[in-house]
Amino acid sequence: MMKIQIYKEFFKSSNQFFIDVDFSMKKGSFNALYGGSGSGKTSILNVISGIKYADKGKISISDIVWLDTENKINLPVNKRKIGVVFQNSVLFPHLSVYENILFSKDKNDSFDLMNELIELFSISDLLNYSTDILSGGQKQKVAIVRALIRNPDLLLLDEPFSAIDTEQRKQIQDSLLKAHQKLKFTALVISHDLEEVVRLSDNIFMIENGKIVKEGSAFSLFENKDEQEFIRLSGIILSIERIEAVQKMKVLIGNEIHTIEKEKSNHQIGDRVEIEAKKSRI
Amino acid sequence: MDFEVIFLTLKLALITTFILLCIGIPLAYWLNYSSRKWKVWVETIVSLPIVLPPTVLGFYLLFCFSPENWFGKFLDNWFGIRLVFSFTGLVIGSIIYSFPFMIQSIRTGFSQIPKSYMNEALVLGKSKWVIIRKILLPSMKNSILTGCVLTFSHTIGEFGVILMIGGNIPGETRVISIALFDEVEKLNYHTAHQYSAALLVVSFIVLFIVYSKRNNPFRKK
């Protein structure tokens, strides 16, 4: 079990913000911290990883204390057995893909695991490449493999797929889930993408203004919410049919075409539109 | 042309560059990453030789190393070391004189490395020593090279400090810049030309290396 209590105050453009969270994660579970921009998700990740310090707090995993501000314990970042995949992970440019992965490997880490992960994330063809020529998705795959070969107690993922196209994103998510099944590490993914959160995690913490407002499985959190909650979708107009004051638009959202009725507007075919709809209607 | 002069000059430049490289990397790292308030004192002292006339620096070093004064006397009495008019004194003078050239170049290299490199390597469980050795230094090799060649060329061309603390002792402190001055004073222009040409060629080669390598340190070759 991993227990996390964090209190931290900070300033952003002279406004005071704070995070005040207290939650725990079961060993081997895949968790998500879900919330909008500025809700404090990344600050929490930075404190858990040890990159930032908390004003008050306690973080422990099994019997190992990583942070205890009362007793002035703060295990350095490099002593915490973690893997972190940032939104824009840095691959060191003077090293090849393979050297980047190897840099993370300690003497005791297994070569078999490394090779298995390389196969699982389908990056064996990239190993001799310079990191400059990799796409965003390929870079994130390498970053995940590099984080996992240490067989971390906790894997932290900070919006790791936000800059990757849908198809690659799903492929990487599948590989990540397979790696999780095999290695049984505890994971915490930070995201504002509901689809990603539901797909990856078995436990979700919803965060608003630095506080966790709800916790549970995707089903328990959203089962009664659909009727009240609206979500925003983005799509491309394929055709427009105007009938008196109303216009019927065929809009491509994801891989599906939806028919949407709206009041007349100046939209043209090919325009990108934002649509707000009740979840239950999608 | 006396080849001993050339050999002594190159020896002085190489030793100075090597010692400054060893001191420069940790000091530049500290100057770049430390947030201590008194860092500004160190920065000022390190940069002083850029603005200070070499003769002023040479005069203070001569004063300090002289066995007439407490530091020189201390070295003489306890260790039997005399730094004035000796090669060791020249090395120390050259190190102080070229300090800013090495430190500023390496510090620029550190400052160009994004902070995310350090964080990324730390979360991979690596110690700061490993990160410096395997990530930071290889990422700034052009800055290190620049520091080395600037220090080397600066030492080869140095005159004021050497004249003050080293004088003109053949085989001990008579380096190329001093020999050139000496030959001109003797109206021996032929040898002076040879020394000048040697300095010119070395300076050109050194600067050529610096400018051909001075590009973005993060660009892949």
Tab-separated table of C-alpha atoms in Angstrom, chain A residues 51 77-78 82 84 86 89-90 92-95 103-106 130 132 146 150, chain B residues 116-117 119-128 130-131 134-135 138-139 218 220:
chain	number	residue	atom	x	y	z
A	51	ILE	CA	11.493	16.800	-7.540
A	77	VAL	CA	14.697	11.601	-5.888
A	78	ASN	CA	17.306	9.121	-7.055
A	82	ILE	CA	10.253	5.257	-9.218
A	84	VAL	CA	8.514	8.863	-14.264
A	86	PHE	CA	6.768	13.223	-18.353
A	89	SER	CA	10.066	13.202	-21.855
A	90	VAL	CA	13.680	14.105	-22.420
A	92	PHE	CA	19.395	12.605	-24.006
A	93	PRO	CA	20.405	13.777	-27.487
A	94	HIS	CA	24.034	12.695	-27.333
A	95	LEU	CA	22.969	9.086	-26.722
A	103	PHE	CA	21.580	4.635	-19.060
A	104	SER	CA	18.628	3.832	-16.842
A	105	LYS	CA	19.652	0.223	-16.278
A	106	ASP	CA	21.473	-0.566	-13.060
A	130	SER	CA	19.557	9.025	-32.884
A	132	ASP	CA	16.413	13.436	-32.921
A	146	ARG	CA	13.530	3.377	-19.896
A	150	ARG	CA	14.319	-0.440	-13.325
B	116	SER	CA	14.734	18.873	-17.340
B	117	TYR	CA	17.901	16.848	-18.117
B	119	ASN	CA	15.286	15.923	-13.314
B	120	GLU	CA	14.908	13.203	-15.929
B	121	ALA	CA	18.211	11.596	-14.940
B	122	LEU	CA	17.457	11.908	-11.214
B	123	VAL	CA	14.144	10.084	-11.560
B	124	LEU	CA	16.042	7.331	-13.352
B	125	GLY	CA	17.818	6.791	-10.037
B	126	LYS	CA	21.196	8.210	-11.010
B	127	SER	CA	23.478	10.070	-8.624
B	128	LYS	CA	24.562	13.616	-9.400
B	130	VAL	CA	26.844	9.913	-12.713
B	131	ILE	CA	24.593	12.588	-14.238
B	134	LYS	CA	27.408	10.742	-18.392
B	135	ILE	CA	24.863	13.423	-19.281
B	138	PRO	CA	29.112	15.024	-22.845
B	139	SER	CA	26.272	17.437	-23.665
B	218	PHE	CA	22.827	19.956	-28.491
B	220	LYS	CA	23.798	16.111	-33.382
